[in-house]
GROMACS .gro file of C-alpha atoms in nm:
model
  258
    1ALA     CA    1  -0.374   0.384  -4.400
    2ALA     CA    2  -0.204   0.134  -4.173
    3PHE     CA    3  -0.435  -0.058  -3.951
    4TRP     CA    4  -0.378   0.049  -3.578
    5ILE     CA    5  -0.580  -0.010  -3.246
    6LYS     CA    6  -0.522   0.293  -3.002
    7PRO     CA    7  -0.357   0.185  -2.681
    8PRO     CA    8  -0.668   0.242  -2.448
    9VAL     CA    9  -0.861   0.036  -2.674
   10LEU     CA   10  -0.615  -0.242  -2.662
   11PHE     CA   11  -0.581  -0.234  -2.300
   12LYS     CA   12  -0.943  -0.226  -2.230
   13ALA     CA   13  -0.996  -0.562  -2.464
   14PHE     CA   14  -0.695  -0.706  -2.273
   15THR     CA   15  -0.836  -0.647  -1.920
   16ARG     CA   16  -1.154  -0.800  -2.037
   17LEU     CA   17  -0.993  -1.105  -2.168
   18LEU     CA   18  -0.818  -1.149  -1.822
   19GLN     CA   19  -1.154  -1.164  -1.658
   20LEU     CA   20  -1.175  -1.499  -1.808
   21CYS     CA   21  -0.819  -1.619  -1.759
   22VAL     CA   22  -0.719  -1.486  -1.428
   23PRO     CA   23  -0.683  -1.795  -1.199
   24ILE     CA   24  -0.934  -1.699  -0.903
   25PHE     CA   25  -0.799  -1.944  -0.663
   26PHE     CA   26  -0.485  -1.705  -0.623
   27PHE     CA   27  -0.751  -1.453  -0.451
   28GLY     CA   28  -1.080  -1.622  -0.391
   29ARG     CA   29  -1.400  -1.506  -0.515
   30ASN     CA   30  -1.448  -1.140  -0.410
   31ASN     CA   31  -1.569  -0.812  -0.555
   32MET     CA   32  -1.196  -0.714  -0.648
   33LYS     CA   33  -1.215  -0.547  -1.009
   34ILE     CA   34  -0.962  -0.685  -1.280
   35SER     CA   35  -0.819  -0.352  -1.311
   36ASN     CA   36  -0.668  -0.378  -0.962
   37PHE     CA   37  -0.438  -0.640  -1.091
   38PHE     CA   38  -0.260  -0.341  -1.296
   39LEU     CA   39  -0.229  -0.116  -0.999
   40PRO     CA   40   0.144  -0.038  -0.912
   41PHE     CA   41   0.270  -0.332  -0.722
   42ASP     CA   42   0.331  -0.152  -0.391
   43ILE     CA   43  -0.007   0.027  -0.381
   44PHE     CA   44  -0.189  -0.326  -0.467
   45CYS     CA   45   0.007  -0.511  -0.184
   46ARG     CA   46  -0.097  -0.261   0.094
   47HIS     CA   47  -0.435  -0.221  -0.005
   48LYS     CA   48  -0.479  -0.608  -0.067
   49THR     CA   49  -0.366  -0.707   0.236
   50VAL     CA   50  -0.574  -0.476   0.465
   51ALA     CA   51  -0.862  -0.596   0.251
   52LYS     CA   52  -0.763  -0.952   0.361
   53LEU     CA   53  -0.746  -0.863   0.721
   54ILE     CA   54  -1.093  -0.700   0.690
   55GLY     CA   55  -1.221  -1.018   0.562
   56ASN     CA   56  -1.599  -1.068   0.598
   57GLN     CA   57  -1.635  -0.816   0.865
   58GLU     CA   58  -1.958  -0.604   0.820
   59GLY     CA   59  -1.987  -0.235   0.889
   60GLU     CA   60  -1.880   0.107   0.790
   61ILE     CA   61  -1.495   0.154   0.751
   62LEU     CA   62  -1.318   0.477   0.846
   63ASP     CA   63  -0.987   0.503   0.630
   64VAL     CA   64  -0.770   0.765   0.807
   65GLY     CA   65  -0.506   0.931   0.552
   66GLY     CA   66  -0.601   0.700   0.280
   67GLY     CA   67  -0.697   0.813  -0.077
   68VAL     CA   68  -1.028   0.843  -0.243
   69LYS     CA   69  -1.006   0.543  -0.488
   70GLY     CA   70  -0.786   0.343  -0.271
   71LEU     CA   71  -0.914   0.088  -0.014
   72ASN     CA   72  -1.284   0.093  -0.147
   73ARG     CA   73  -1.145  -0.074  -0.481
   74PHE     CA   74  -1.084  -0.372  -0.258
   75VAL     CA   75  -1.363  -0.410   0.000
   76LYS     CA   76  -1.770  -0.428  -0.023
   77ASN     CA   77  -1.806  -0.205   0.290
   78LYS     CA   78  -1.887   0.151   0.277
   79VAL     CA   79  -1.538   0.354   0.292
   80VAL     CA   80  -1.549   0.658   0.462
   81VAL     CA   81  -1.190   0.872   0.389
   82SER     CA   82  -1.070   1.091   0.632
   83ASN     CA   83  -0.770   1.282   0.498
   84LEU     CA   84  -0.593   1.646   0.512
   85LYS     CA   85  -0.624   1.753   0.184
   86GLU     CA   86  -0.892   1.534   0.015
   87GLY     CA   87  -1.156   1.276   0.117
   88ASP     CA   88  -1.528   1.252   0.282
   89VAL     CA   89  -1.401   1.419   0.580
   90LEU     CA   90  -1.112   1.680   0.583
   91ALA     CA   91  -0.944   1.592   0.943
   92ASP     CA   92  -0.606   1.552   1.127
   93GLY     CA   93  -0.589   1.189   1.242
   94ARG     CA   94  -0.450   1.302   1.566
   95ALA     CA   95  -0.808   1.471   1.641
   96LEU     CA   96  -1.067   1.302   1.472
   97PRO     CA   97  -1.422   1.471   1.430
   98PHE     CA   98  -1.618   1.160   1.568
   99ALA     CA   99  -1.777   1.004   1.867
  100ASP     CA  100  -1.641   0.698   2.045
  101ASN     CA  101  -1.705   0.384   1.863
  102SER     CA  102  -1.851   0.540   1.554
  103PHE     CA  103  -1.707   0.278   1.257
  104SER     CA  104  -1.688  -0.091   1.273
  105LEU     CA  105  -1.352  -0.080   1.170
  106VAL     CA  106  -1.083   0.206   1.115
  107THR     CA  107  -0.798   0.172   0.886
  108SER     CA  108  -0.464   0.345   0.843
  109ILE     CA  109  -0.253   0.270   0.538
  110ASP     CA  110   0.115   0.359   0.526
  111VAL     CA  111   0.027   0.699   0.743
  112LEU     CA  112   0.232   0.633   1.062
  113GLU     CA  113   0.550   0.687   0.936
  114HIS     CA  114   0.439   1.054   0.818
  115ILE     CA  115   0.349   1.125   1.205
  116PRO     CA  116   0.605   1.269   1.417
  117PRO     CA  117   0.727   0.998   1.673
  118GLN     CA  118   0.603   1.201   1.959
  119ASP     CA  119   0.245   1.196   1.817
  120ARG     CA  120   0.221   0.838   1.708
  121GLU     CA  121   0.098   0.710   2.042
  122LYS     CA  122  -0.179   0.982   2.024
  123PHE     CA  123  -0.257   0.891   1.675
  124VAL     CA  124  -0.310   0.553   1.732
  125SER     CA  125  -0.513   0.580   2.033
  126GLU     CA  126  -0.750   0.826   1.835
  127LEU     CA  127  -0.797   0.541   1.589
  128GLY     CA  128  -0.895   0.300   1.860
  129ARG     CA  129  -1.128   0.558   2.015
  130VAL     CA  130  -1.339   0.579   1.707
  131ALA     CA  131  -1.336   0.220   1.626
  132LYS     CA  132  -1.604  -0.016   1.759
  133LYS     CA  133  -1.416  -0.358   1.688
  134ARG     CA  134  -1.098  -0.329   1.521
  135VAL     CA  135  -0.814  -0.103   1.407
  136ILE     CA  136  -0.571  -0.202   1.124
  137LEU     CA  137  -0.263  -0.037   1.055
  138SER     CA  138   0.001  -0.093   0.789
  139PHE     CA  139   0.349   0.093   0.768
  140PRO     CA  140   0.725   0.067   0.628
  141LEU     CA  141   0.896  -0.129   0.899
  142GLY     CA  142   1.179   0.040   1.060
  143THR     CA  143   1.471  -0.206   1.040
  144GLU     CA  144   1.850  -0.094   1.017
  145THR     CA  145   1.872  -0.215   0.672
  146HIS     CA  146   1.525  -0.053   0.553
  147ILE     CA  147   1.639   0.268   0.700
  148ARG     CA  148   1.974   0.271   0.528
  149ALA     CA  149   1.796   0.150   0.193
  150GLU     CA  150   1.590   0.433   0.197
  151LYS     CA  151   1.870   0.692   0.262
  152GLU     CA  152   2.061   0.522  -0.050
  153LEU     CA  153   1.730   0.543  -0.269
  154LYS     CA  154   1.704   0.896  -0.152
  155ASP     CA  155   2.070   0.982  -0.264
  156PHE     CA  156   2.025   0.769  -0.594
  157LEU     CA  157   1.701   1.003  -0.687
  158LYS     CA  158   1.878   1.312  -0.613
  159LYS     CA  159   2.162   1.244  -0.841
  160LYS     CA  160   1.875   1.207  -1.097
  161GLY     CA  161   1.722   1.538  -0.996
  162GLU     CA  162   1.447   1.379  -0.829
  163GLU     CA  163   1.275   1.456  -0.513
  164VAL     CA  164   1.023   1.200  -0.363
  165ASP     CA  165   0.816   1.383  -0.068
  166TYR     CA  166   0.718   1.047   0.091
  167LEU     CA  167   1.107   0.955   0.132
  168GLU     CA  168   1.179   1.270   0.252
  169GLU     CA  169   0.915   1.239   0.523
  170HIS     CA  170   1.022   0.889   0.592
  171ILE     CA  171   1.356   0.986   0.699
  172ALA     CA  172   1.262   1.294   0.890
  173ASN     CA  173   1.049   1.139   1.112
  174GLY     CA  174   1.214   0.774   1.084
  175LEU     CA  175   1.006   0.430   1.019
  176PRO     CA  176   0.841   0.310   1.298
  177THR     CA  177   1.014   0.002   1.466
  178LEU     CA  178   0.872  -0.319   1.623
  179LYS     CA  179   1.003  -0.184   1.994
  180GLU     CA  180   0.822   0.164   1.931
  181LEU     CA  181   0.496  -0.008   1.810
  182GLU     CA  182   0.526  -0.259   2.122
  183LYS     CA  183   0.559   0.057   2.348
  184ILE     CA  184   0.245   0.211   2.175
  185LEU     CA  185   0.037  -0.113   2.229
  186LYS     CA  186   0.171  -0.213   2.536
  187ASN     CA  187  -0.204  -0.211   2.696
  188HIS     CA  188  -0.381  -0.332   2.376
  189PRO     CA  189  -0.335  -0.713   2.259
  190PHE     CA  190  -0.255  -0.715   1.880
  191GLN     CA  191  -0.153  -0.933   1.576
  192ILE     CA  192   0.129  -0.842   1.334
  193PHE     CA  193   0.212  -0.959   1.016
  194PHE     CA  194   0.486  -0.894   0.761
  195GLY     CA  195   0.489  -0.835   0.374
  196GLU     CA  196   0.692  -0.777   0.058
  197ASN     CA  197   1.045  -0.705   0.002
  198PHE     CA  198   1.186  -0.337   0.013
  199ARG     CA  199   1.461  -0.406  -0.224
  200LEU     CA  200   1.217  -0.530  -0.477
  201ASN     CA  201   1.008  -0.191  -0.430
  202ASN     CA  202   1.323   0.033  -0.465
  203PHE     CA  203   1.425  -0.149  -0.776
  204LEU     CA  204   1.085  -0.094  -0.921
  205LEU     CA  205   1.111   0.292  -0.831
  206LYS     CA  206   1.413   0.320  -0.985
  207VAL     CA  207   1.336   0.160  -1.304
  208GLN     CA  208   1.027   0.389  -1.327
  209PHE     CA  209   1.235   0.690  -1.330
  210ALA     CA  210   1.506   0.522  -1.548
  211LEU     CA  211   1.263   0.405  -1.826
  212GLY     CA  212   1.062   0.737  -1.764
  213GLU     CA  213   1.324   0.946  -1.893
  214LYS     CA  214   1.358   0.744  -2.234
  215ARG     CA  215   1.063   0.902  -2.451
  216VAL     CA  216   1.140   0.679  -2.745
  217LEU     CA  217   0.982   0.392  -2.570
  218GLY     CA  218   0.656   0.586  -2.583
  219ARG     CA  219   0.344   0.349  -2.573
  220PHE     CA  220   0.548   0.021  -2.501
  221TYR     CA  221   0.645   0.189  -2.163
  222PHE     CA  222   0.292   0.223  -2.085
  223TYR     CA  223   0.230  -0.167  -2.163
  224PHE     CA  224   0.577  -0.291  -1.982
  225GLN     CA  225   0.459  -0.098  -1.656
  226LYS     CA  226   0.100  -0.257  -1.685
  227LEU     CA  227   0.259  -0.606  -1.745
  228ILE     CA  228   0.498  -0.583  -1.473
  229ASN     CA  229   0.254  -0.498  -1.238
  230PHE     CA  230   0.007  -0.784  -1.323
  231LEU     CA  231   0.277  -1.037  -1.291
  232LEU     CA  232   0.380  -0.926  -0.952
  233ASN     CA  233   0.049  -0.874  -0.833
  234VAL     CA  234  -0.071  -1.237  -0.956
  235PHE     CA  235   0.221  -1.437  -0.918
  236TYR     CA  236   0.433  -1.288  -0.652
  237TYR     CA  237   0.221  -1.115  -0.377
  238PRO     CA  238   0.032  -1.449  -0.279
  239PHE     CA  239   0.349  -1.562  -0.148
  240SER     CA  240   0.493  -1.218  -0.011
  241LEU     CA  241   0.345  -1.230   0.333
  242SER     CA  242   0.480  -1.388   0.659
  243GLU     CA  243   0.422  -1.400   1.038
  244LYS     CA  244   0.761  -1.322   1.125
  245PRO     CA  245   0.992  -1.022   0.996
  246ARG     CA  246   1.248  -1.132   0.714
  247ARG     CA  247   1.580  -0.936   0.639
  248PHE     CA  248   1.440  -0.741   0.378
  249THR     CA  249   1.068  -0.701   0.516
  250ASN     CA  250   0.926  -0.402   0.356
  251ARG     CA  251   0.596  -0.361   0.541
  252ALA     CA  252   0.429  -0.451   0.900
  253TYR     CA  253   0.079  -0.495   0.905
  254VAL     CA  254  -0.112  -0.475   1.261
  255VAL     CA  255  -0.459  -0.581   1.365
  256ILE     CA  256  -0.566  -0.441   1.708
  257ASN     CA  257  -0.913  -0.569   1.843
  258LYS     CA  258  -1.098  -0.425   2.102
   0.00000   0.00000   0.00000
């Protein structure tokens, strides 16, 4: 019989090797698992950036709308996840079942765009109520080019017979804009940063659906995805953040200090 190592075994061995080879100067010494570098680029970016904004801040974190295996992969702090469908606490972010100042930090990663515009101020206010020191938000930035690109992406996927729920909600609710954010936070000092390029994210999604249809690729598609994720997360991500919005900025990160 021909010698063959099963893909999961190869992948595990590969990640072990990278533990010795990945240049830590890109990200510094922290508790981030090597497996994080193989996460999809968009997921890696948002969680890694929020973790950087948290920094060495101690205390328990409430992550509103996050996934069970999301932010806690990137930080040492204990993370309590509050979500509508899964998490440590099942709750609506507009009416959190916690007392004032219950958590040192409160994060909400790519949730604001799923909140109806008329409820966004209430949602942000509720995050601030339960936070003792800081609130960190991230969301796709609603520029004209970004909004148009998401509609074009939706039409592309529709022709492929695909529907993506988050795109439907983005378009239905409208992406948050800088003007809207300034109105919501008019009485609160905040810092804002910008990251990634929505053209790249949309291209990767198109490639995912295009190659996913070609079953002949088999296990090679698995490795191709992991390789692209790794290259982008290690070599592109460190240069993807800026203090000013760019023409094709994908996401805004907002830090509200109390």
